[in-house]
mmCIF file of C-alpha atoms in Angstrom:
data_model
loop_
_atom_site.group_PDB
_atom_site.id
_atom_site.type_symbol
_atom_site.label_atom_id
_atom_site.label_comp_id
_atom_site.label_asym_id
_atom_site.label_seq_id
_atom_site.Cartn_x
_atom_site.Cartn_y
_atom_site.Cartn_z
ATOM 1 C CA MET H 1 11.428 -85.824 -76.235
ATOM 2 C CA ASN H 2 8.825 -87.958 -74.711
ATOM 3 C CA LEU H 3 5.168 -86.196 -73.957
ATOM 4 C CA GLN H 4 6.262 -84.890 -70.584
ATOM 5 C CA GLU H 5 9.572 -83.265 -71.588
ATOM 6 C CA LYS H 6 7.982 -81.818 -74.457
ATOM 7 C CA ILE H 7 5.375 -80.231 -72.204
ATOM 8 C CA THR H 8 6.923 -79.376 -70.090
ATOM 9 C CA ASN H 9 9.911 -77.636 -72.626
ATOM 10 C CA GLY H 10 6.190 -76.074 -73.491
ATOM 11 C CA TRP H 11 6.009 -73.937 -70.534
ATOM 12 C CA GLU H 12 9.008 -72.744 -70.328
ATOM 13 C CA ILE H 13 8.403 -71.572 -73.413
ATOM 14 C CA SER H 14 5.404 -70.217 -72.822
ATOM 15 C CA ALA H 15 7.046 -68.686 -68.886
ATOM 16 C CA LYS H 16 6.801 -65.368 -69.133
ATOM 17 C CA GLY H 17 4.245 -64.049 -71.666
ATOM 18 C CA TYR H 18 2.300 -66.709 -70.162
ATOM 19 C CA SER H 19 2.453 -64.105 -66.620
ATOM 20 C CA ASN H 20 2.073 -60.714 -69.197
ATOM 21 C CA ILE H 21 -1.044 -61.737 -70.267
ATOM 22 C CA VAL H 22 -2.862 -63.481 -66.835
ATOM 23 C CA GLN H 23 -1.729 -60.135 -65.265
ATOM 24 C CA ASP H 24 -5.355 -58.466 -64.977
ATOM 25 C CA ASP H 25 -6.217 -61.178 -62.736
ATOM 26 C CA PHE H 26 -3.848 -59.796 -60.065
ATOM 27 C CA HIS H 27 -5.678 -56.895 -59.615
ATOM 28 C CA SER H 28 -9.291 -55.877 -60.266
ATOM 29 C CA PRO H 29 -12.249 -56.583 -61.120
ATOM 30 C CA GLY H 30 -10.374 -60.322 -62.156
ATOM 31 C CA ARG H 31 -8.880 -60.494 -58.726
ATOM 32 C CA GLU H 32 -12.200 -60.540 -56.877
ATOM 33 C CA ILE H 33 -13.904 -61.953 -60.195
ATOM 34 C CA TRP H 34 -11.743 -64.977 -59.368
ATOM 35 C CA THR H 35 -11.384 -64.931 -55.773
ATOM 36 C CA ASP H 36 -14.845 -65.635 -55.953
ATOM 37 C CA LEU H 37 -14.880 -68.229 -57.483
ATOM 38 C CA ILE H 38 -13.279 -70.297 -55.854
ATOM 39 C CA LEU H 39 -13.704 -69.692 -52.492
ATOM 40 C CA SER H 40 -17.771 -69.626 -52.838
ATOM 41 C CA ARG H 41 -16.730 -73.225 -53.292
ATOM 42 C CA ALA H 42 -14.794 -73.337 -49.936
ATOM 43 C CA PRO H 43 -15.368 -76.303 -47.508
ATOM 44 C CA GLN H 44 -15.651 -73.805 -44.869
ATOM 45 C CA LYS H 45 -14.216 -70.858 -43.161
ATOM 46 C CA GLY H 46 -11.641 -69.452 -42.232
ATOM 47 C CA PRO H 47 -7.661 -70.141 -43.263
ATOM 48 C CA MET H 48 -7.131 -72.897 -45.687
ATOM 49 C CA GLU H 49 -4.044 -75.417 -46.432
ATOM 50 C CA ILE H 50 -4.738 -74.708 -50.352
ATOM 51 C CA LEU H 51 -2.844 -76.770 -53.330
ATOM 52 C CA ASP H 52 -3.014 -74.382 -56.603
ATOM 53 C CA VAL H 53 -1.923 -77.590 -58.790
ATOM 54 C CA GLY H 54 -0.136 -76.382 -61.684
ATOM 55 C CA THR H 55 0.372 -72.698 -60.489
ATOM 56 C CA GLY H 56 1.527 -71.406 -63.645
ATOM 57 C CA PRO H 57 2.601 -67.417 -63.035
ATOM 58 C CA GLY H 58 0.837 -67.787 -59.310
ATOM 59 C CA VAL H 59 -2.394 -65.890 -60.357
ATOM 60 C CA PHE H 60 -4.753 -68.260 -58.227
ATOM 61 C CA ALA H 61 -2.005 -68.716 -55.362
ATOM 62 C CA THR H 62 -1.417 -65.310 -55.062
ATOM 63 C CA ILE H 63 -4.670 -64.394 -54.631
ATOM 64 C CA LEU H 64 -6.229 -66.471 -52.149
ATOM 65 C CA SER H 65 -2.659 -65.873 -50.393
ATOM 66 C CA LEU H 66 -4.418 -61.948 -50.517
ATOM 67 C CA ALA H 67 -7.231 -63.672 -48.912
ATOM 68 C CA GLY H 68 -5.438 -64.921 -45.458
ATOM 69 C CA HIS H 69 -5.011 -69.026 -46.749
ATOM 70 C CA HIS H 70 -2.353 -70.450 -46.623
ATOM 71 C CA LEU H 71 -0.693 -71.689 -50.211
ATOM 72 C CA THR H 72 1.128 -74.445 -51.592
ATOM 73 C CA GLY H 73 1.552 -74.288 -55.715
ATOM 74 C CA ILE H 74 3.335 -76.229 -57.611
ATOM 75 C CA ASP H 75 4.297 -76.565 -61.317
ATOM 76 C CA ILE H 76 6.351 -78.544 -63.318
ATOM 77 C CA SER H 77 8.700 -76.022 -65.323
ATOM 78 C CA PRO H 78 10.971 -73.435 -63.714
ATOM 79 C CA LYS H 79 10.012 -70.233 -65.044
ATOM 80 C CA MET H 80 6.984 -70.230 -64.350
ATOM 81 C CA LEU H 81 7.923 -70.188 -61.108
ATOM 82 C CA GLU H 82 9.945 -67.304 -60.937
ATOM 83 C CA GLN H 83 7.290 -65.811 -62.084
ATOM 84 C CA ALA H 84 5.076 -66.686 -59.518
ATOM 85 C CA LYS H 85 7.586 -66.368 -56.884
ATOM 86 C CA ALA H 86 8.012 -62.028 -58.668
ATOM 87 C CA ASN H 87 4.301 -61.971 -59.313
ATOM 88 C CA SER H 88 3.584 -62.839 -55.199
ATOM 89 C CA ALA H 89 6.623 -60.842 -54.165
ATOM 90 C CA ARG H 90 5.181 -58.134 -56.386
ATOM 91 C CA TYR H 91 1.801 -58.290 -54.498
ATOM 92 C CA GLY H 92 3.460 -58.431 -50.915
ATOM 93 C CA VAL H 93 2.653 -62.286 -50.605
ATOM 94 C CA SER H 94 5.406 -65.656 -50.112
ATOM 95 C CA PRO H 95 3.325 -68.363 -51.460
ATOM 96 C CA THR H 96 5.008 -71.706 -50.987
ATOM 97 C CA TYR H 97 6.411 -73.065 -54.255
ATOM 98 C CA LEU H 98 7.632 -76.388 -55.196
ATOM 99 C CA LEU H 99 8.762 -77.783 -58.467
ATOM 100 C CA MET H 100 7.075 -80.946 -59.255
ATOM 101 C CA ASN H 101 5.407 -82.374 -61.532
ATOM 102 C CA SER H 102 1.799 -82.770 -60.987
ATOM 103 C CA GLN H 103 1.456 -86.266 -62.106
ATOM 104 C CA GLU H 104 2.990 -87.599 -59.420
ATOM 105 C CA LEU H 105 2.118 -85.466 -56.461
ATOM 106 C CA THR H 106 4.374 -86.200 -52.957
ATOM 107 C CA PHE H 107 2.601 -84.485 -50.419
ATOM 108 C CA ALA H 108 1.380 -87.122 -46.816
ATOM 109 C CA GLU H 109 -2.069 -87.846 -47.594
ATOM 110 C CA ASN H 110 -4.809 -85.102 -45.416
ATOM 111 C CA SER H 111 -2.480 -83.043 -46.107
ATOM 112 C CA PHE H 112 -5.238 -80.319 -48.054
ATOM 113 C CA ASP H 113 -8.555 -77.904 -47.399
ATOM 114 C CA MET H 114 -8.323 -76.815 -50.867
ATOM 115 C CA ILE H 115 -7.438 -78.986 -53.624
ATOM 116 C CA VAL H 116 -7.648 -76.119 -57.110
ATOM 117 C CA SER H 117 -6.314 -75.486 -60.661
ATOM 118 C CA ARG H 118 -6.519 -73.636 -63.685
ATOM 119 C CA ASP H 119 -6.080 -74.896 -66.791
ATOM 120 C CA VAL H 120 -4.277 -77.118 -65.594
ATOM 121 C CA VAL H 121 -5.609 -80.689 -66.243
ATOM 122 C CA TRP H 122 -6.174 -80.704 -70.367
ATOM 123 C CA ILE H 123 -2.174 -81.681 -69.970
ATOM 124 C CA MET H 124 -2.093 -84.602 -68.029
ATOM 125 C CA GLU H 125 -1.665 -87.612 -69.795
ATOM 126 C CA HIS H 126 -2.982 -90.212 -67.448
ATOM 127 C CA PRO H 127 -5.842 -87.201 -65.599
ATOM 128 C CA GLU H 128 -8.285 -90.262 -63.864
ATOM 129 C CA GLU H 129 -4.879 -91.135 -62.145
ATOM 130 C CA VAL H 130 -4.316 -87.067 -60.968
ATOM 131 C CA TYR H 131 -7.842 -87.054 -59.783
ATOM 132 C CA ALA H 132 -6.902 -90.776 -58.375
ATOM 133 C CA SER H 133 -3.769 -88.658 -56.342
ATOM 134 C CA TRP H 134 -5.884 -85.036 -55.391
ATOM 135 C CA LEU H 135 -8.728 -87.794 -53.739
ATOM 136 C CA ARG H 136 -5.472 -89.186 -51.099
ATOM 137 C CA ILE H 137 -4.277 -85.378 -50.031
ATOM 138 C CA LEU H 138 -7.471 -83.849 -49.072
ATOM 139 C CA LYS H 139 -8.372 -83.777 -45.476
ATOM 140 C CA PRO H 140 -11.472 -84.863 -44.480
ATOM 141 C CA GLY H 141 -14.190 -82.742 -45.530
ATOM 142 C CA GLY H 142 -12.315 -81.798 -48.473
ATOM 143 C CA ARG H 143 -12.954 -80.016 -52.200
ATOM 144 C CA ILE H 144 -11.440 -79.750 -55.106
ATOM 145 C CA VAL H 145 -12.300 -76.966 -57.565
ATOM 146 C CA VAL H 146 -10.977 -77.244 -61.190
ATOM 147 C CA PHE H 147 -11.145 -74.433 -64.501
ATOM 148 C CA ASP H 148 -11.031 -75.619 -67.455
ATOM 149 C CA SER H 149 -12.685 -75.343 -71.196
ATOM 150 C CA GLY H 150 -14.844 -77.137 -72.242
ATOM 151 C CA HIS H 151 -15.532 -78.897 -75.348
ATOM 152 C CA ASN H 152 -16.062 -81.840 -77.659
ATOM 153 C CA LYS H 153 -14.111 -84.532 -78.950
ATOM 154 C CA ASP H 154 -14.178 -82.950 -82.140
ATOM 155 C CA ASP H 155 -12.979 -78.564 -81.308
ATOM 156 C CA PHE H 156 -10.440 -78.730 -79.004
ATOM 157 C CA LEU H 157 -7.920 -78.434 -81.932
ATOM 158 C CA THR H 158 -9.296 -75.848 -83.883
ATOM 159 C CA LYS H 159 -12.547 -74.606 -81.348
ATOM 160 C CA PHE H 160 -8.887 -72.800 -78.795
ATOM 161 C CA ASP H 161 -6.212 -72.679 -81.712
ATOM 162 C CA HIS H 162 -5.307 -68.667 -81.389
ATOM 163 C CA ASN H 163 -2.782 -70.104 -83.844
ATOM 164 C CA ASN H 164 -5.143 -70.305 -86.153
ATOM 165 C CA GLU H 165 -6.314 -67.565 -88.635
ATOM 166 C CA ALA H 166 -9.058 -66.674 -89.490
ATOM 167 C CA TYR H 167 -8.899 -65.900 -85.535
ATOM 168 C CA ARG H 168 -6.325 -63.942 -85.525
ATOM 169 C CA GLU H 169 -7.349 -61.685 -88.723
ATOM 170 C CA GLU H 170 -10.649 -60.915 -87.122
ATOM 171 C CA TYR H 171 -9.013 -59.794 -83.033
ATOM 172 C CA ARG H 172 -6.338 -57.353 -85.112
ATOM 173 C CA GLN H 173 -9.521 -55.851 -87.636
ATOM 174 C CA LYS H 174 -11.757 -55.136 -84.510
ATOM 175 C CA PHE H 175 -7.695 -54.388 -82.042
ATOM 176 C CA GLY H 176 -5.671 -52.819 -84.389
ATOM 177 C CA ARG H 177 -3.782 -55.481 -82.925
ATOM 178 C CA GLU H 178 -1.774 -59.173 -82.708
ATOM 179 C CA PRO H 179 -3.482 -61.315 -80.288
ATOM 180 C CA ALA H 180 -1.457 -61.711 -77.122
ATOM 181 C CA VAL H 181 -0.402 -64.781 -77.724
ATOM 182 C CA SER H 182 2.323 -66.296 -74.298
ATOM 183 C CA PHE H 183 5.043 -67.969 -77.436
ATOM 184 C CA GLU H 184 6.370 -66.282 -80.307
ATOM 185 C CA GLN H 185 5.265 -66.581 -83.956
ATOM 186 C CA GLY H 186 7.069 -69.795 -85.561
ATOM 187 C CA GLN H 187 6.975 -70.942 -82.036
ATOM 188 C CA TYR H 188 3.467 -72.829 -82.073
ATOM 189 C CA GLU H 189 4.882 -76.603 -81.875
ATOM 190 C CA ALA H 190 7.365 -76.457 -79.671
ATOM 191 C CA ALA H 191 4.808 -74.138 -77.675
ATOM 192 C CA ARG H 192 1.420 -76.521 -78.169
ATOM 193 C CA GLY H 193 1.949 -78.997 -80.557
ATOM 194 C CA TRP H 194 1.726 -81.888 -78.526
ATOM 195 C CA LYS H 195 -1.551 -81.206 -77.522
ATOM 196 C CA ARG H 196 -2.238 -83.428 -80.108
ATOM 197 C CA GLU H 197 -1.447 -85.879 -78.016
ATOM 198 C CA LEU H 198 -2.780 -85.666 -75.010
ATOM 199 C CA LYS H 199 -6.227 -88.149 -74.029
ATOM 200 C CA LEU H 200 -8.319 -85.052 -73.150
ATOM 201 C CA THR H 201 -7.720 -83.599 -76.804
ATOM 202 C CA TYR H 202 -9.976 -86.293 -77.667
ATOM 203 C CA GLU H 203 -12.415 -86.457 -75.223
ATOM 204 C CA SER H 204 -15.807 -84.058 -74.450
ATOM 205 C CA ARG H 205 -15.689 -82.040 -70.832
ATOM 206 C CA PRO H 206 -16.419 -82.027 -68.938
ATOM 207 C CA GLU H 207 -18.957 -84.752 -69.208
ATOM 208 C CA TRP H 208 -15.000 -86.870 -68.602
ATOM 209 C CA ASP H 209 -14.659 -85.222 -65.306
ATOM 210 C CA VAL H 210 -17.896 -85.851 -63.728
ATOM 211 C CA ALA H 211 -17.972 -89.422 -65.322
ATOM 212 C CA ALA H 212 -13.924 -90.308 -63.790
ATOM 213 C CA LEU H 213 -14.813 -87.851 -60.153
ATOM 214 C CA GLU H 214 -17.439 -90.274 -59.536
ATOM 215 C CA ARG H 215 -15.695 -93.877 -60.558
ATOM 216 C CA LEU H 216 -13.090 -92.508 -58.008
ATOM 217 C CA GLY H 217 -15.330 -91.627 -55.049
ATOM 218 C CA TYR H 218 -15.553 -88.354 -55.266
ATOM 219 C CA LYS H 219 -19.076 -87.041 -53.752
ATOM 220 C CA ASN H 220 -21.197 -83.992 -55.055
ATOM 221 C CA VAL H 221 -19.866 -83.450 -58.167
ATOM 222 C CA CYS H 222 -20.151 -80.750 -60.139
ATOM 223 C CA TRP H 223 -20.364 -78.056 -62.198
ATOM 224 C CA GLU H 224 -20.970 -75.033 -64.231
ATOM 225 C CA ASN H 225 -20.116 -72.733 -67.603
ATOM 226 C CA VAL H 226 -18.462 -69.790 -65.782
ATOM 227 C CA MET H 227 -17.501 -68.450 -68.450
ATOM 228 C CA PRO H 228 -19.716 -64.744 -68.381
ATOM 229 C CA GLN H 229 -18.134 -63.851 -64.945
ATOM 230 C CA ILE H 230 -15.192 -64.433 -66.469
ATOM 231 C CA SER H 231 -15.008 -62.646 -69.336
ATOM 232 C CA TYR H 232 -14.855 -58.873 -68.053
ATOM 233 C CA SER H 233 -12.810 -57.032 -70.363
ATOM 234 C CA GLU H 234 -14.025 -56.902 -73.849
ATOM 235 C CA GLU H 235 -11.068 -58.561 -75.352
ATOM 236 C CA LEU H 236 -11.952 -61.565 -72.751
ATOM 237 C CA ARG H 237 -15.211 -61.420 -73.787
ATOM 238 C CA PHE H 238 -14.633 -61.143 -77.620
ATOM 239 C CA GLN H 239 -11.770 -64.089 -77.345
ATOM 240 C CA ASN H 240 -14.054 -65.881 -74.945
ATOM 241 C CA GLU H 241 -17.634 -65.953 -77.467
ATOM 242 C CA GLY H 242 -19.280 -68.839 -77.634
ATOM 243 C CA LYS H 243 -16.728 -71.132 -75.594
ATOM 244 C CA VAL H 244 -17.110 -72.665 -72.563
ATOM 245 C CA TYR H 245 -14.818 -71.905 -69.484
ATOM 246 C CA PHE H 246 -16.345 -74.745 -65.794
ATOM 247 C CA ARG H 247 -15.863 -74.466 -62.839
ATOM 248 C CA LEU H 248 -16.220 -78.529 -61.656
ATOM 249 C CA CYS H 249 -16.321 -78.699 -57.818
ATOM 250 C CA ALA H 250 -16.168 -82.169 -55.783
ATOM 251 C CA ALA H 251 -15.869 -82.688 -52.195
ATOM 252 C CA GLY H 252 -13.464 -85.647 -51.210
ATOM 253 C CA LYS H 253 -13.861 -87.895 -48.124
ATOM 254 C CA SER H 254 -16.803 -88.123 -45.988
ATOM 255 C CA GLY H 255 -17.471 -84.805 -43.757
ATOM 256 C CA CYS H 256 -18.137 -82.408 -47.126
ATOM 257 C CA ASP H 257 -21.447 -81.301 -48.154
ATOM 258 C CA SER H 258 -22.552 -79.623 -51.290
ATOM 259 C CA GLY H 259 -22.460 -76.661 -49.582
#
C-alpha cells in the first residue's frame, strides 16, 4: 500500500473505536467547550457555511449544526462517515457529509466562511498544499481554526503514543482499566505505524504551521494552548498532562480582522 492507502486503512480500523472515545464531546460540558473554542474565533455573527475537514465521527459537524450553522463534513474513510451520520442523527441534525480526500478538495472558490479541523493536519502528506487549498475556497473575510497536538521535532513518536506500555501501566494503576484506544491490541502498525512516514511527525508544531500560513498569505496568524480547556475530566487531565494542544487561527482573503 502507498502512504495514502495506509492512512485510509488506519482510519477504517479506528472508526468505531474513535467514535466511542469522543462521545463525551457531543454533550455537556464538552459540547459547550468545543463550540466556544471554535465560534469565539468566527469571522461573523449569524449562520455560516462551515467546512469540517477530516470530520471523523462528526463531532464538530454535529455541534456546530446544533449551534445553527450550515456544515459540510468530509472524510476519506467510509466507516468514519457512517459513524458521523449516526452521531448527527442521534442529536437531531443532518450536516452534509461527503467522502473526499482532504488533500484533493473539489469545492469552488469562495465556498466557505470558515474551515475547521481537529487532529487532521498532522496526517497530511503535503500539508502546505492543503493550507493553500483552504485559502482558495475561503470566502473573503473567512477564517480557519485548526486544532492539533503541539510537539517538538523529536518527541511526536513517543510523547503521543498511547501504545506505550509504561503509559498503559500507569493508566491501569490509576483508573483500574485499560486506556481507551480506537484500535485493538496488535493493530498498532496498521492503525498508526504509518505516522513514521509523515512530514509533520518530524517538524515542530505549531511553529511549522504558523510559518507555512504566513508564507501562503494568511493574515493574523496566531495560536494558543487550549489543553486546559479541553481537559474537562480526570481521565483527560491525566492523558493530557504536560502536553500542548493548540488552536491555530488565521484569516484568509481581505475583509477579515483579528477579532
